[in-house]
C-alpha cells in the first residue's frame, strides 16, 4: 500500500507442552533455522529464533497486514509437523497453548537479539518461569496464574 510505513518488532515466546525437554541439542539449531524460513514464508521478517530444550524465542519484524495470533498458530502447526516428520521429537510432541508477545523499539533490537542469542547461558542462571514472569512485569502485562504456561519442575536448564 502506498505511503504505508512501519517498524514493529515483536519477541514471541512459546513452550513445549508439559515443558518436556524435547528440543534436543543435536537438532535444535537446524530446527530454529527452519523456523526462520517458516516465519519468512508467512510474510514476516525473522531477526532471530533461538531457545532451549523446552521453549523458543522468535524475534520478528511484524508485517502489519498480518496478525500475531495467525503467525503463532501457523508457526506452531508447521513446526510441530516438521519435528514429527523428521522424527526429531516423539509422536506426542506439541506446543503448549498460548504465547507471549512483547514489542520493542528499534533502539532495543540489538539488545533483544543478544539476549535471545544467549539463551543457553541465560538459562544456566534463571528458570523459564523467572524469565517469563520478569517479562510480564517489565511490560506491565496483567495476567492470571491459571492462564500462564505450565511451569513444571522449573529448574534452570
mmCIF file with all atom_site columns, N, CA, C and O in Angstrom, residues 9-35:
data_model
loop_
_atom_site.group_PDB
_atom_site.id
_atom_site.type_symbol
_atom_site.label_atom_id
_atom_site.label_alt_id
_atom_site.label_comp_id
_atom_site.label_asym_id
_atom_site.label_entity_id
_atom_site.label_seq_id
_atom_site.pdbx_PDB_ins_code
_atom_site.Cartn_x
_atom_site.Cartn_y
_atom_site.Cartn_z
_atom_site.occupancy
_atom_site.B_iso_or_equiv
_atom_site.pdbx_formal_charge
_atom_site.auth_seq_id
_atom_site.auth_comp_id
_atom_site.auth_asym_id
_atom_site.auth_atom_id
_atom_site.pdbx_PDB_model_num
ATOM 1   N N  . UNK A 1 9  ? 8.610  -4.454  15.993 1.00 0.00 ? 9  UNK A N  1
ATOM 2   C CA . UNK A 1 9  ? 9.459  -5.557  16.431 1.00 0.00 ? 9  UNK A CA 1
ATOM 3   C C  . UNK A 1 9  ? 8.779  -6.288  17.580 1.00 0.00 ? 9  UNK A C  1
ATOM 4   O O  . UNK A 1 9  ? 8.401  -5.680  18.585 1.00 0.00 ? 9  UNK A O  1
ATOM 5   N N  . UNK A 1 10 ? 8.637  -7.600  17.426 1.00 0.00 ? 10 UNK A N  1
ATOM 6   C CA . UNK A 1 10 ? 7.931  -8.423  18.407 1.00 0.00 ? 10 UNK A CA 1
ATOM 7   C C  . UNK A 1 10 ? 8.794  -9.623  18.787 1.00 0.00 ? 10 UNK A C  1
ATOM 8   O O  . UNK A 1 10 ? 9.340  -10.305 17.926 1.00 0.00 ? 10 UNK A O  1
ATOM 9   N N  . UNK A 1 11 ? 8.892  -9.869  20.093 1.00 0.00 ? 11 UNK A N  1
ATOM 10  C CA . UNK A 1 11 ? 9.501  -11.107 20.590 1.00 0.00 ? 11 UNK A CA 1
ATOM 11  C C  . UNK A 1 11 ? 8.358  -12.043 20.963 1.00 0.00 ? 11 UNK A C  1
ATOM 12  O O  . UNK A 1 11 ? 7.494  -11.691 21.775 1.00 0.00 ? 11 UNK A O  1
ATOM 13  N N  . UNK A 1 12 ? 8.358  -13.213 20.368 1.00 0.00 ? 12 UNK A N  1
ATOM 14  C CA . UNK A 1 12 ? 7.368  -14.239 20.671 1.00 0.00 ? 12 UNK A CA 1
ATOM 15  C C  . UNK A 1 12 ? 8.036  -15.323 21.512 1.00 0.00 ? 12 UNK A C  1
ATOM 16  O O  . UNK A 1 12 ? 9.181  -15.697 21.246 1.00 0.00 ? 12 UNK A O  1
ATOM 17  N N  . UNK A 1 13 ? 7.310  -15.823 22.481 1.00 0.00 ? 13 UNK A N  1
ATOM 18  C CA . UNK A 1 13 ? 7.818  -16.916 23.313 1.00 0.00 ? 13 UNK A CA 1
ATOM 19  C C  . UNK A 1 13 ? 6.721  -17.956 23.439 1.00 0.00 ? 13 UNK A C  1
ATOM 20  O O  . UNK A 1 13 ? 5.578  -17.624 23.753 1.00 0.00 ? 13 UNK A O  1
ATOM 21  N N  . UNK A 1 14 ? 7.072  -19.209 23.157 1.00 0.00 ? 14 UNK A N  1
ATOM 22  C CA . UNK A 1 14 ? 6.135  -20.297 23.412 1.00 0.00 ? 14 UNK A CA 1
ATOM 23  C C  . UNK A 1 14 ? 6.903  -21.531 23.847 1.00 0.00 ? 14 UNK A C  1
ATOM 24  O O  . UNK A 1 14 ? 8.107  -21.641 23.637 1.00 0.00 ? 14 UNK A O  1
ATOM 25  N N  . UNK A 1 15 ? 6.168  -22.439 24.503 1.00 0.00 ? 15 UNK A N  1
ATOM 26  C CA . UNK A 1 15 ? 6.818  -23.560 25.191 1.00 0.00 ? 15 UNK A CA 1
ATOM 27  C C  . UNK A 1 15 ? 6.277  -24.907 24.718 1.00 0.00 ? 15 UNK A C  1
ATOM 28  O O  . UNK A 1 15 ? 5.147  -25.011 24.244 1.00 0.00 ? 15 UNK A O  1
ATOM 29  N N  . UNK A 1 16 ? 7.110  -25.927 24.898 1.00 0.00 ? 16 UNK A N  1
ATOM 30  C CA . UNK A 1 16 ? 6.728  -27.303 24.613 1.00 0.00 ? 16 UNK A CA 1
ATOM 31  C C  . UNK A 1 16 ? 5.696  -27.735 25.648 1.00 0.00 ? 16 UNK A C  1
ATOM 32  O O  . UNK A 1 16 ? 5.819  -27.426 26.840 1.00 0.00 ? 16 UNK A O  1
ATOM 33  N N  . UNK A 1 17 ? 4.658  -28.431 25.190 1.00 0.00 ? 17 UNK A N  1
ATOM 34  C CA . UNK A 1 17 ? 3.606  -28.901 26.085 1.00 0.00 ? 17 UNK A CA 1
ATOM 35  C C  . UNK A 1 17 ? 4.207  -29.777 27.177 1.00 0.00 ? 17 UNK A C  1
ATOM 36  O O  . UNK A 1 17 ? 5.059  -30.624 26.917 1.00 0.00 ? 17 UNK A O  1
ATOM 37  N N  . UNK A 1 18 ? 3.758  -29.532 28.393 1.00 0.00 ? 18 UNK A N  1
ATOM 38  C CA . UNK A 1 18 ? 4.268  -30.292 29.524 1.00 0.00 ? 18 UNK A CA 1
ATOM 39  C C  . UNK A 1 18 ? 5.679  -29.894 29.909 1.00 0.00 ? 18 UNK A C  1
ATOM 40  O O  . UNK A 1 18 ? 6.276  -30.527 30.764 1.00 0.00 ? 18 UNK A O  1
ATOM 41  N N  . UNK A 1 19 ? 6.208  -28.858 29.242 1.00 0.00 ? 19 UNK A N  1
ATOM 42  C CA . UNK A 1 19 ? 7.569  -28.376 29.472 1.00 0.00 ? 19 UNK A CA 1
ATOM 43  C C  . UNK A 1 19 ? 8.595  -29.503 29.349 1.00 0.00 ? 19 UNK A C  1
ATOM 44  O O  . UNK A 1 19 ? 9.641  -29.500 29.983 1.00 0.00 ? 19 UNK A O  1
ATOM 45  N N  . UNK A 1 20 ? 8.292  -30.455 28.472 1.00 0.00 ? 20 UNK A N  1
ATOM 46  C CA . UNK A 1 20 ? 9.232  -31.537 28.224 1.00 0.00 ? 20 UNK A CA 1
ATOM 47  C C  . UNK A 1 20 ? 10.436 -31.000 27.453 1.00 0.00 ? 20 UNK A C  1
ATOM 48  O O  . UNK A 1 20 ? 10.295 -30.144 26.595 1.00 0.00 ? 20 UNK A O  1
ATOM 49  N N  . UNK A 1 21 ? 11.592 -31.523 27.740 1.00 0.00 ? 21 UNK A N  1
ATOM 50  C CA . UNK A 1 21 ? 12.824 -31.096 27.067 1.00 0.00 ? 21 UNK A CA 1
ATOM 51  C C  . UNK A 1 21 ? 12.989 -31.874 25.768 1.00 0.00 ? 21 UNK A C  1
ATOM 52  O O  . UNK A 1 21 ? 13.881 -32.716 25.626 1.00 0.00 ? 21 UNK A O  1
ATOM 53  N N  . UNK A 1 22 ? 12.134 -31.582 24.784 1.00 0.00 ? 22 UNK A N  1
ATOM 54  C CA . UNK A 1 22 ? 12.109 -32.339 23.533 1.00 0.00 ? 22 UNK A CA 1
ATOM 55  C C  . UNK A 1 22 ? 12.888 -31.686 22.396 1.00 0.00 ? 22 UNK A C  1
ATOM 56  O O  . UNK A 1 22 ? 13.110 -32.319 21.369 1.00 0.00 ? 22 UNK A O  1
ATOM 57  N N  . UNK A 1 23 ? 13.278 -30.435 22.563 1.00 0.00 ? 23 UNK A N  1
ATOM 58  C CA . UNK A 1 23 ? 14.070 -29.771 21.519 1.00 0.00 ? 23 UNK A CA 1
ATOM 59  C C  . UNK A 1 23 ? 15.546 -30.065 21.814 1.00 0.00 ? 23 UNK A C  1
ATOM 60  O O  . UNK A 1 23 ? 16.250 -29.280 22.436 1.00 0.00 ? 23 UNK A O  1
ATOM 61  N N  . UNK A 1 24 ? 15.961 -31.218 21.347 1.00 0.00 ? 24 UNK A N  1
ATOM 62  C CA . UNK A 1 24 ? 17.293 -31.742 21.675 1.00 0.00 ? 24 UNK A CA 1
ATOM 63  C C  . UNK A 1 24 ? 18.402 -30.915 21.035 1.00 0.00 ? 24 UNK A C  1
ATOM 64  O O  . UNK A 1 24 ? 18.274 -30.408 19.924 1.00 0.00 ? 24 UNK A O  1
ATOM 65  N N  . UNK A 1 25 ? 19.494 -30.836 21.752 1.00 0.00 ? 25 UNK A N  1
ATOM 66  C CA . UNK A 1 25 ? 20.634 -30.026 21.320 1.00 0.00 ? 25 UNK A CA 1
ATOM 67  C C  . UNK A 1 25 ? 21.165 -30.456 19.948 1.00 0.00 ? 25 UNK A C  1
ATOM 68  O O  . UNK A 1 25 ? 21.580 -29.622 19.150 1.00 0.00 ? 25 UNK A O  1
ATOM 69  N N  . UNK A 1 26 ? 21.103 -31.754 19.635 1.00 0.00 ? 26 UNK A N  1
ATOM 70  C CA . UNK A 1 26 ? 21.682 -32.248 18.379 1.00 0.00 ? 26 UNK A CA 1
ATOM 71  C C  . UNK A 1 26 ? 20.948 -31.742 17.134 1.00 0.00 ? 26 UNK A C  1
ATOM 72  O O  . UNK A 1 26 ? 21.519 -31.716 16.046 1.00 0.00 ? 26 UNK A O  1
ATOM 73  N N  . UNK A 1 27 ? 19.702 -31.340 17.252 1.00 0.00 ? 27 UNK A N  1
ATOM 74  C CA . UNK A 1 27 ? 18.980 -30.817 16.081 1.00 0.00 ? 27 UNK A CA 1
ATOM 75  C C  . UNK A 1 27 ? 18.444 -29.402 16.282 1.00 0.00 ? 27 UNK A C  1
ATOM 76  O O  . UNK A 1 27 ? 17.909 -28.806 15.355 1.00 0.00 ? 27 UNK A O  1
ATOM 77  N N  . UNK A 1 28 ? 18.574 -28.873 17.476 1.00 0.00 ? 28 UNK A N  1
ATOM 78  C CA . UNK A 1 28 ? 17.920 -27.607 17.832 1.00 0.00 ? 28 UNK A CA 1
ATOM 79  C C  . UNK A 1 28 ? 18.261 -26.461 16.880 1.00 0.00 ? 28 UNK A C  1
ATOM 80  O O  . UNK A 1 28 ? 17.372 -25.758 16.395 1.00 0.00 ? 28 UNK A O  1
ATOM 81  N N  . UNK A 1 29 ? 19.537 -26.249 16.576 1.00 0.00 ? 29 UNK A N  1
ATOM 82  C CA . UNK A 1 29 ? 19.903 -25.109 15.727 1.00 0.00 ? 29 UNK A CA 1
ATOM 83  C C  . UNK A 1 29 ? 19.382 -25.271 14.302 1.00 0.00 ? 29 UNK A C  1
ATOM 84  O O  . UNK A 1 29 ? 18.939 -24.296 13.685 1.00 0.00 ? 29 UNK A O  1
ATOM 85  N N  . UNK A 1 30 ? 19.398 -26.482 13.789 1.00 0.00 ? 30 UNK A N  1
ATOM 86  C CA . UNK A 1 30 ? 18.837 -26.713 12.456 1.00 0.00 ? 30 UNK A CA 1
ATOM 87  C C  . UNK A 1 30 ? 17.329 -26.457 12.461 1.00 0.00 ? 30 UNK A C  1
ATOM 88  O O  . UNK A 1 30 ? 16.777 -25.853 11.534 1.00 0.00 ? 30 UNK A O  1
ATOM 89  N N  . UNK A 1 31 ? 16.659 -26.885 13.524 1.00 0.00 ? 31 UNK A N  1
ATOM 90  C CA . UNK A 1 31 ? 15.226 -26.653 13.665 1.00 0.00 ? 31 UNK A CA 1
ATOM 91  C C  . UNK A 1 31 ? 14.926 -25.150 13.721 1.00 0.00 ? 31 UNK A C  1
ATOM 92  O O  . UNK A 1 31 ? 13.993 -24.666 13.070 1.00 0.00 ? 31 UNK A O  1
ATOM 93  N N  . UNK A 1 32 ? 15.722 -24.402 14.456 1.00 0.00 ? 32 UNK A N  1
ATOM 94  C CA . UNK A 1 32 ? 15.491 -22.955 14.550 1.00 0.00 ? 32 UNK A CA 1
ATOM 95  C C  . UNK A 1 32 ? 15.707 -22.269 13.201 1.00 0.00 ? 32 UNK A C  1
ATOM 96  O O  . UNK A 1 32 ? 15.009 -21.309 12.865 1.00 0.00 ? 32 UNK A O  1
ATOM 97  N N  . UNK A 1 33 ? 16.649 -22.770 12.411 1.00 0.00 ? 33 UNK A N  1
ATOM 98  C CA . UNK A 1 33 ? 16.838 -22.219 11.054 1.00 0.00 ? 33 UNK A CA 1
ATOM 99  C C  . UNK A 1 33 ? 15.605 -22.464 10.194 1.00 0.00 ? 33 UNK A C  1
ATOM 100 O O  . UNK A 1 33 ? 15.208 -21.616 9.398  1.00 0.00 ? 33 UNK A O  1
ATOM 101 N N  . UNK A 1 34 ? 15.002 -23.632 10.354 1.00 0.00 ? 34 UNK A N  1
ATOM 102 C CA . UNK A 1 34 ? 13.765 -23.944 9.629  1.00 0.00 ? 34 UNK A CA 1
ATOM 103 C C  . UNK A 1 34 ? 12.648 -23.011 10.088 1.00 0.00 ? 34 UNK A C  1
ATOM 104 O O  . UNK A 1 34 ? 11.865 -22.513 9.277  1.00 0.00 ? 34 UNK A O  1
ATOM 105 N N  . UNK A 1 35 ? 12.589 -22.734 11.378 1.00 0.00 ? 35 UNK A N  1
ATOM 106 C CA . UNK A 1 35 ? 11.568 -21.812 11.886 1.00 0.00 ? 35 UNK A CA 1
ATOM 107 C C  . UNK A 1 35 ? 11.751 -20.408 11.310 1.00 0.00 ? 35 UNK A C  1
ATOM 108 O O  . UNK A 1 35 ? 10.769 -19.715 11.019 1.00 0.00 ? 35 UNK A O  1
#
